[in-house]
XYZ file of N, CA and C in Angstrom:
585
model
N 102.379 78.868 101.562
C 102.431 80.074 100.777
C 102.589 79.794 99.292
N 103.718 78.690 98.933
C 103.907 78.155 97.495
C 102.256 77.688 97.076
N 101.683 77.520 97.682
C 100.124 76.948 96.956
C 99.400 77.792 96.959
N 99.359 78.878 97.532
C 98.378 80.020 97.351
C 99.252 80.836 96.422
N 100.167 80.767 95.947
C 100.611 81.943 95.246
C 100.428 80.949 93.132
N 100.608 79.568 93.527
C 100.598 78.769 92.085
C 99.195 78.869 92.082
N 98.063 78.435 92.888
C 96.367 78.308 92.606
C 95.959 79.479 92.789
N 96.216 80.705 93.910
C 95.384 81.886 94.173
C 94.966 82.432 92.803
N 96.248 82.878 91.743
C 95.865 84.113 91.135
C 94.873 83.550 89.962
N 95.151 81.880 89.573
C 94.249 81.431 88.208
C 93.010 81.143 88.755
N 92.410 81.252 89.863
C 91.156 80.955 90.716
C 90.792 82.043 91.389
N 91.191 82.934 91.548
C 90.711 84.464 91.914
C 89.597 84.804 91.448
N 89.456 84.649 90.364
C 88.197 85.473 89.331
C 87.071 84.132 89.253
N 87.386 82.825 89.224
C 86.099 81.861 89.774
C 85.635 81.820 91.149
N 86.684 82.064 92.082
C 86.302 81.923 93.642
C 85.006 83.766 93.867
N 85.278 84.338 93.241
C 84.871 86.341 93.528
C 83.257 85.385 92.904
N 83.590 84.727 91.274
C 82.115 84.328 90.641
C 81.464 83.707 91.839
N 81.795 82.640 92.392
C 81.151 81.602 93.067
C 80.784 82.198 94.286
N 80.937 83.163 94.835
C 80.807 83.852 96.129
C 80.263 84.830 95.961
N 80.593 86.151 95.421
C 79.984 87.532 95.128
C 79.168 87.688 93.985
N 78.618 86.536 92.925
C 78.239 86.811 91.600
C 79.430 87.398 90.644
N 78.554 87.706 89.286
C 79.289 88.133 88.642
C 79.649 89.879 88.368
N 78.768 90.375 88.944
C 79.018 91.602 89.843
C 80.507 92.334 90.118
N 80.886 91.469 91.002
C 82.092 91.803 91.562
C 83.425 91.131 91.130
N 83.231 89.908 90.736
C 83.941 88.827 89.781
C 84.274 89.787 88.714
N 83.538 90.438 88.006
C 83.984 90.989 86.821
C 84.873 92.780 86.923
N 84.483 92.684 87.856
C 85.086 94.836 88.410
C 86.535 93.775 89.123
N 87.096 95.014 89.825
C 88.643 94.886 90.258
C 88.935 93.581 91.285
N 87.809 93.655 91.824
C 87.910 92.684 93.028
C 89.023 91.662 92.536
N 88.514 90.669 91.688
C 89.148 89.639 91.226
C 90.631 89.619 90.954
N 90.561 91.013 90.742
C 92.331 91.125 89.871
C 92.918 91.712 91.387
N 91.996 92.268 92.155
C 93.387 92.687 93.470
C 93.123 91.399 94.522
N 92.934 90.688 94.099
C 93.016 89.087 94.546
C 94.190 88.447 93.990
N 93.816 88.224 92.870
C 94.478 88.078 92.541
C 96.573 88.159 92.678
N 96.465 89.863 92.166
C 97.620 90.303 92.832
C 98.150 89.963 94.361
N 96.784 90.172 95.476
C 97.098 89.920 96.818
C 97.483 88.236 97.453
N 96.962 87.528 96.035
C 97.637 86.289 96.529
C 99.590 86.106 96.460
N 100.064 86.837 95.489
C 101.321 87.021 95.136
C 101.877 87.387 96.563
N 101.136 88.989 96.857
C 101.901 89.579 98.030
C 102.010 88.425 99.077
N 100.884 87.400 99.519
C 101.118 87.073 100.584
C 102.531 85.630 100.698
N 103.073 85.616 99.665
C 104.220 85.183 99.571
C 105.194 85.782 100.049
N 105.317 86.925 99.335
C 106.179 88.373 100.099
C 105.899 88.288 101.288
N 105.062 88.650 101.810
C 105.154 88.717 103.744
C 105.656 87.750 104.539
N 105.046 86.402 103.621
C 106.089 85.205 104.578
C 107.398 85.354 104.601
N 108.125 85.909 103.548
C 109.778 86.056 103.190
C 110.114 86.539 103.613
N 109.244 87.891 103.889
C 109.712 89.261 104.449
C 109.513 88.783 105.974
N 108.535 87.981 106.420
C 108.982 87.827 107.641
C 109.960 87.031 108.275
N 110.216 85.982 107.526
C 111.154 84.868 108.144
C 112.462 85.598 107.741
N 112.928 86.416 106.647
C 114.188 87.059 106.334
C 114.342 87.928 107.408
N 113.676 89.013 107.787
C 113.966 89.537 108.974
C 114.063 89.280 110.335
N 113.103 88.033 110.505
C 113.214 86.916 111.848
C 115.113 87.084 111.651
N 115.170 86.533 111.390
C 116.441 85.892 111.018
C 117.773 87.082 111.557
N 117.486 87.841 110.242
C 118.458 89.224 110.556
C 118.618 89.768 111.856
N 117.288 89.729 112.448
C 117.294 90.438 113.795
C 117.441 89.603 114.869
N 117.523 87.974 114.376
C 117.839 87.123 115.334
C 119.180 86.882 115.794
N 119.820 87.087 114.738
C 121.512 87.673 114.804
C 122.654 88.255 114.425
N 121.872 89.323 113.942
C 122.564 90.586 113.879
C 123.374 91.539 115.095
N 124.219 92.085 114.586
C 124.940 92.582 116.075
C 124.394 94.003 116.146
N 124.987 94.685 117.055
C 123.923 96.257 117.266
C 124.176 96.928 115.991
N 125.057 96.900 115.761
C 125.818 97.897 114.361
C 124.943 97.805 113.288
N 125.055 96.029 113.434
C 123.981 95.431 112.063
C 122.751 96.032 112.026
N 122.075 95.577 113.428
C 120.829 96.340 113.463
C 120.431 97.555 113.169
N 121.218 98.713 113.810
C 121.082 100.328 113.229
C 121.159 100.052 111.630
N 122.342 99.876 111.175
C 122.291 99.781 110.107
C 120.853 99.171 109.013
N 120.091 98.080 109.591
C 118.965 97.493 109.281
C 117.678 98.889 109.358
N 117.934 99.242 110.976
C 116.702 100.542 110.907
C 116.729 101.490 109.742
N 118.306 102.134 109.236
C 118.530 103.155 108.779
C 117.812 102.492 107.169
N 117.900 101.621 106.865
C 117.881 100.989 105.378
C 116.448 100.519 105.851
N 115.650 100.536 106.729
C 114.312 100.056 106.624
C 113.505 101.847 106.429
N 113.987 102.896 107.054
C 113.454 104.085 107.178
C 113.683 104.537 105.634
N 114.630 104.151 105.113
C 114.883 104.399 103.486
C 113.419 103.952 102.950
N 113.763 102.355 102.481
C 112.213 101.649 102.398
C 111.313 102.400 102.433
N 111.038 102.963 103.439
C 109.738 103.376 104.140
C 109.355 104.286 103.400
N 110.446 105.610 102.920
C 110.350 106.789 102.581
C 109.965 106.301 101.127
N 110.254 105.260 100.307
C 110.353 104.600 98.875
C 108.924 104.155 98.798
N 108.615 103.511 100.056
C 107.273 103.227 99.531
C 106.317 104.226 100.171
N 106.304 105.392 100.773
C 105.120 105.897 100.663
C 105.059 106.403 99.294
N 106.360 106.976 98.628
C 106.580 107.843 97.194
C 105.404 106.635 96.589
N 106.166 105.780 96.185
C 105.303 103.895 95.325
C 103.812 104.337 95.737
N 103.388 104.290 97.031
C 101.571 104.488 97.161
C 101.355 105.576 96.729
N 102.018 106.834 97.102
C 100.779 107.981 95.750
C 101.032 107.398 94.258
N 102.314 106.889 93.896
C 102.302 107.024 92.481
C 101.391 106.187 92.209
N 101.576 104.407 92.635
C 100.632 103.602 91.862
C 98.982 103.846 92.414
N 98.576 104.343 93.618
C 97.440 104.315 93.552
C 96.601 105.034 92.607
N 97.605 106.055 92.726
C 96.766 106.870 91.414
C 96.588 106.413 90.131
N 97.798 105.577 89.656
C 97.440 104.738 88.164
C 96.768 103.749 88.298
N 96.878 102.900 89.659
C 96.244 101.501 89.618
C 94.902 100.826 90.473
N 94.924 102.166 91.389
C 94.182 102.029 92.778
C 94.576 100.961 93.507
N 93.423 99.917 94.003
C 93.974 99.011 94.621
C 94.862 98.059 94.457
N 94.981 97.866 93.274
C 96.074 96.898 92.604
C 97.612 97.169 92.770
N 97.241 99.151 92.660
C 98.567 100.029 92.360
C 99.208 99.697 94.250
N 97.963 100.147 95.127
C 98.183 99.713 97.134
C 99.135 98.572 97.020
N 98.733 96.654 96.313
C 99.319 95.910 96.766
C 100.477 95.799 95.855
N 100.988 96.666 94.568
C 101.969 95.773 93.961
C 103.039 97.323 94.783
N 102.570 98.344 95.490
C 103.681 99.776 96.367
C 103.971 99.033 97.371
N 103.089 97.759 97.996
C 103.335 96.862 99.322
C 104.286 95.834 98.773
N 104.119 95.852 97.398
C 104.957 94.160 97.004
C 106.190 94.404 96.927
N 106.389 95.538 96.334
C 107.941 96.534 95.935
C 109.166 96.499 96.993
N 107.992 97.338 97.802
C 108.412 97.134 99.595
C 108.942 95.838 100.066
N 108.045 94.600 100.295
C 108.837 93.866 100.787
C 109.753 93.189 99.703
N 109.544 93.147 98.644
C 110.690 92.826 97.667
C 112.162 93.482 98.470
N 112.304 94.890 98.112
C 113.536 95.960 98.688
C 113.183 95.197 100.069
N 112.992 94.760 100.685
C 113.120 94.293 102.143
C 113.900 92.776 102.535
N 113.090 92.156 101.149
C 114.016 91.108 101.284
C 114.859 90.707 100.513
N 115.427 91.691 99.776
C 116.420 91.648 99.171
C 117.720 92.266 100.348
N 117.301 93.036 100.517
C 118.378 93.888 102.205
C 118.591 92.522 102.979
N 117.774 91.767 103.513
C 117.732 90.647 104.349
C 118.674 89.172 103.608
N 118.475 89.373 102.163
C 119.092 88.218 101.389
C 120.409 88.737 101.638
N 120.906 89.581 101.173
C 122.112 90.184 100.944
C 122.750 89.866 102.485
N 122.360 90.466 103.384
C 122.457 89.983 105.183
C 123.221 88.299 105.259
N 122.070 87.470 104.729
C 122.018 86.254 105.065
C 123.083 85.355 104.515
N 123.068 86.277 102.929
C 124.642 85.532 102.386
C 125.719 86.233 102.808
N 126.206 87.295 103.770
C 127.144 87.331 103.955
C 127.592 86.535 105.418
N 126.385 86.621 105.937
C 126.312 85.545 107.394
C 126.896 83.847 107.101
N 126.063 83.845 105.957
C 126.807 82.085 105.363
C 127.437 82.078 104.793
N 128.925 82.775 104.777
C 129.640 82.912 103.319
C 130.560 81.956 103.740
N 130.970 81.522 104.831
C 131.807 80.726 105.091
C 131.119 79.371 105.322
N 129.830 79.089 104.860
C 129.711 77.790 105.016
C 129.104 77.355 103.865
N 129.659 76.414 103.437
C 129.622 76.159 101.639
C 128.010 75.364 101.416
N 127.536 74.460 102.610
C 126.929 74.054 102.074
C 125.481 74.677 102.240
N 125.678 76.192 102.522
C 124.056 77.101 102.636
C 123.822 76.893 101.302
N 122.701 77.432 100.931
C 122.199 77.970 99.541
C 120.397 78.623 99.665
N 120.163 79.308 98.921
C 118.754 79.637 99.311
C 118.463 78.985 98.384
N 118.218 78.342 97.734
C 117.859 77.177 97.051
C 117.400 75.997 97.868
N 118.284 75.409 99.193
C 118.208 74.870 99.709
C 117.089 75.130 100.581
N 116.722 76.368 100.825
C 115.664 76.651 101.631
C 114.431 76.281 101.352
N 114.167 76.258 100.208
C 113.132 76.274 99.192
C 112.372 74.438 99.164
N 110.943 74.459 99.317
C 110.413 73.105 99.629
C 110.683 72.430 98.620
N 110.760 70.645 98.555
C 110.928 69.936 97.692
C 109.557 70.126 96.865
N 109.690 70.287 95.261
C 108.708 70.158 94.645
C 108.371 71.915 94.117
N 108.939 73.063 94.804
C 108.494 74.039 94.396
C 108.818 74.488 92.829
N 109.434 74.044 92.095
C 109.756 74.261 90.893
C 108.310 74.007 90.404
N 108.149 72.637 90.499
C 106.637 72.194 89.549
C 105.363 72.808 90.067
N 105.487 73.480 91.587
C 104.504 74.244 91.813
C 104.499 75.743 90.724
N 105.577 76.146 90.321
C 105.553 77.066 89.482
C 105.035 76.977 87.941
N 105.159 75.788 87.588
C 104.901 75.114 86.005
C 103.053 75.039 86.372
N 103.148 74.243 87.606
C 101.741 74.029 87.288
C 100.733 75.653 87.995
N 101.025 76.937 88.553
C 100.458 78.058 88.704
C 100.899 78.563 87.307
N 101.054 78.418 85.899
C 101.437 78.870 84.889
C 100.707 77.931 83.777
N 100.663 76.524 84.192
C 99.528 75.737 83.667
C 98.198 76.454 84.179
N 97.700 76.455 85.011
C 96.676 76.762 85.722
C 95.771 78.243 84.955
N 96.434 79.080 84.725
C 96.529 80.613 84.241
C 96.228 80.114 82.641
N 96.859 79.758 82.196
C 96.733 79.180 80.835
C 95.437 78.386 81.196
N 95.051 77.767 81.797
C 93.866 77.219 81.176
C 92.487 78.124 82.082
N 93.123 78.827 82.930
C 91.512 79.912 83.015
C 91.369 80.721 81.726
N 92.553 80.876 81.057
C 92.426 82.015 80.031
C 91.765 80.957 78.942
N 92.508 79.958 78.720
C 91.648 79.405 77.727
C 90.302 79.190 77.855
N 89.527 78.839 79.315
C 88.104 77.953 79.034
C 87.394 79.087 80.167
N 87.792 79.920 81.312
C 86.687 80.356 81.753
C 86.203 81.907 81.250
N 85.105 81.618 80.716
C 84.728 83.100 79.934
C 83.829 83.831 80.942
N 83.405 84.861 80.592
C 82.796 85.447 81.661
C 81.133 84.981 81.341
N 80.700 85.089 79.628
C 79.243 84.378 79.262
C 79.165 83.053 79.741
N 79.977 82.266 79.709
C 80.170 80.611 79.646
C 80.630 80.157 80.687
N 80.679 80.811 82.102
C 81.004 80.438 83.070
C 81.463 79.149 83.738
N 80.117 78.628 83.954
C 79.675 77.041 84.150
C 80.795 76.020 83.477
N 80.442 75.687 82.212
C 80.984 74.850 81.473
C 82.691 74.911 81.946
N 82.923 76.392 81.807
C 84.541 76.587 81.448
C 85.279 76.836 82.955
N 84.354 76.292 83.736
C 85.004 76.649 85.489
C 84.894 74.909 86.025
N 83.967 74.427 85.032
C 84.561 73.196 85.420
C 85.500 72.282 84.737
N 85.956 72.552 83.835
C 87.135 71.976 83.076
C 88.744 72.854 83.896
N 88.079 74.387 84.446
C 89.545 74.803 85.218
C 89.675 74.315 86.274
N 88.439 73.579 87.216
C 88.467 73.509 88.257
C 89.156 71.860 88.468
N 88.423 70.973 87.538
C 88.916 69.782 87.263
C 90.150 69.766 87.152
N 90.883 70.525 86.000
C 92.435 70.617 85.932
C 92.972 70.972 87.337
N 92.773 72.149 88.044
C 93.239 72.303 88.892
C 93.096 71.463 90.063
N 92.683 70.969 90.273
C 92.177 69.794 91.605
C 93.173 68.552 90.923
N 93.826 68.192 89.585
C 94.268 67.031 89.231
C 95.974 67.892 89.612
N 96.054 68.743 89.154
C 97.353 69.479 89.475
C 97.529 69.586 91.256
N 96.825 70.059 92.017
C 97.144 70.037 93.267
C 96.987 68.953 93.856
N 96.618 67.608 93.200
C 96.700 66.226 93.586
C 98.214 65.591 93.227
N 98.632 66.151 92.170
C 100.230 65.936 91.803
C 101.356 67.066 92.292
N 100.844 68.040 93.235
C 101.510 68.837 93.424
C 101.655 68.638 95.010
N 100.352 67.947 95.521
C 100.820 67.093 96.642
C 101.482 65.717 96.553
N 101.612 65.077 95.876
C 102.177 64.053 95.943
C 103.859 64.359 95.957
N 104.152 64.993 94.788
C 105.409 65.778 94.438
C 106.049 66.127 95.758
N 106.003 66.922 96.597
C 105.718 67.830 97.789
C 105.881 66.606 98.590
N 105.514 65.600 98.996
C 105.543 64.261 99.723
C 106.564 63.451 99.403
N 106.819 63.206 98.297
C 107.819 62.349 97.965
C 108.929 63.118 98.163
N 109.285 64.032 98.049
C 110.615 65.036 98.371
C 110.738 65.640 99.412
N 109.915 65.536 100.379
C 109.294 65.767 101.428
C 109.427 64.459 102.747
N 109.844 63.851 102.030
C 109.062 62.173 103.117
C 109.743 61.771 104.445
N 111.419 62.878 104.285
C 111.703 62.914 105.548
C 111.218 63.552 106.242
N 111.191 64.584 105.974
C 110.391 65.721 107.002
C 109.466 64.889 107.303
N 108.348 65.003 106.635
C 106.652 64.366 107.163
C 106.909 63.261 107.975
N 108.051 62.331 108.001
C 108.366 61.233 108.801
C 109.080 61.782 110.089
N 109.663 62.370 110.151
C 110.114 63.034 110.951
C 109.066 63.876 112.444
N 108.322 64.334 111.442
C 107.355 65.075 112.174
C 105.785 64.060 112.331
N 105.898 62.656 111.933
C 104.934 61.678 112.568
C 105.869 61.085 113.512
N 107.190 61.212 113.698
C 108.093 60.244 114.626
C 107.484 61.133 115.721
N 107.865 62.359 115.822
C 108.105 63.724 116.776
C 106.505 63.280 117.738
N 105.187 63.158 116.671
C 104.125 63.035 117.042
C 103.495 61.769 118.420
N 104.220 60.830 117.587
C 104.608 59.545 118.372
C 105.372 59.356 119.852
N 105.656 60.547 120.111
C 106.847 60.322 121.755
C 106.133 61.001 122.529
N 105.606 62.341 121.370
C 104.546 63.115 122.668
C 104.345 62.475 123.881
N 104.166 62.478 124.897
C 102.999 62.346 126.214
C 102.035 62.810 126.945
């Protein structure tokens, strides 16, 4: 999800060129791609935060969870008339983004009071080795579509973003590996016993 949300949104508007022309590349498409790469960060959160909640929560908890999800609910249909009407489709995914934002914020709040007695939680800790520089480099990335891919000059300026970006997700895997190297070892040990 961390790699589609750092590469999706600065490659949105070359991936719409390279596939649909410039047609559709240039109208909304691109930008509610854009945006929809963000959301699909949100849904992973929103799903594993509520996995979670409802994995052990007690009944009380739970009602309590329905009553504050039916809230939500009522919040974001209000969010879809308002933004569709200012934003259309863009306005659909950022009334969906809102949503699971307020969703997993209810679920965060849950989770730290579930770990309050154990010092060494942190949601920080949750978070993959390397995701910081995945953020520097989806902010590098953006910066240099804005600088070189034009909409006249396509060609030229999609391959200097594309180059950058392919050298960034070559260091953004490595990064990701090296902070990573138990896990991945871990899960070639796991591979190894199979039968």
């Amino acid at each position: 999800g961390l790699i589609v949300v750092s590469f999706g949104p600065s490659y949105s508007y070359s991936l719409m060129r390279l596939l649909y022309g410039q047609k559709w590349s240039d109208g909304e498409a691109s930008t509610v791609l854009q945006f929809y790469c963000l959301y699909v960060i949100l849904l992973a959160m929103n799903g594993t935060s509520e996995a979670f909640l409802h994995a052990v929560a007690t009944e009380h908890q739970l009602k309590q969870s329905n009553d504050t999800l039916l809230v939500f609910s009522v919040i974001y249909v209000v969010l879809n008339v308002l933004l569709i009407r200012r934003a259309g489709a863009v306005g659909l995914i950022l009334a969906n983004s809102l949503n699971m934002i307020f969703r997993i914020a209810y679920s965060g709040v849950f989770i730290r009071k579930y770990f309050k007695d154990t010092p060494s939680f942190s949601f920080k800790g949750c978070m993959p080795g390397g995701s910081e520089f995945l953020l520097v480099t989806g902010v590098a990335t953006v910066m240099v579509e804005r600088m070189y891919v034009k909409r006249e000059e396509f060609w030229f300026g999609f391959g200097v973003h594309l180059c950058f970006g392919l050298g960034c997700l070559a260091g953004c895997g490595l990064m990701i590996f090296r902070r990573e190297k138990a896990f991945f070892n871990k899960i070639i040990r796991s591979e190894e016993h199979v039968d």
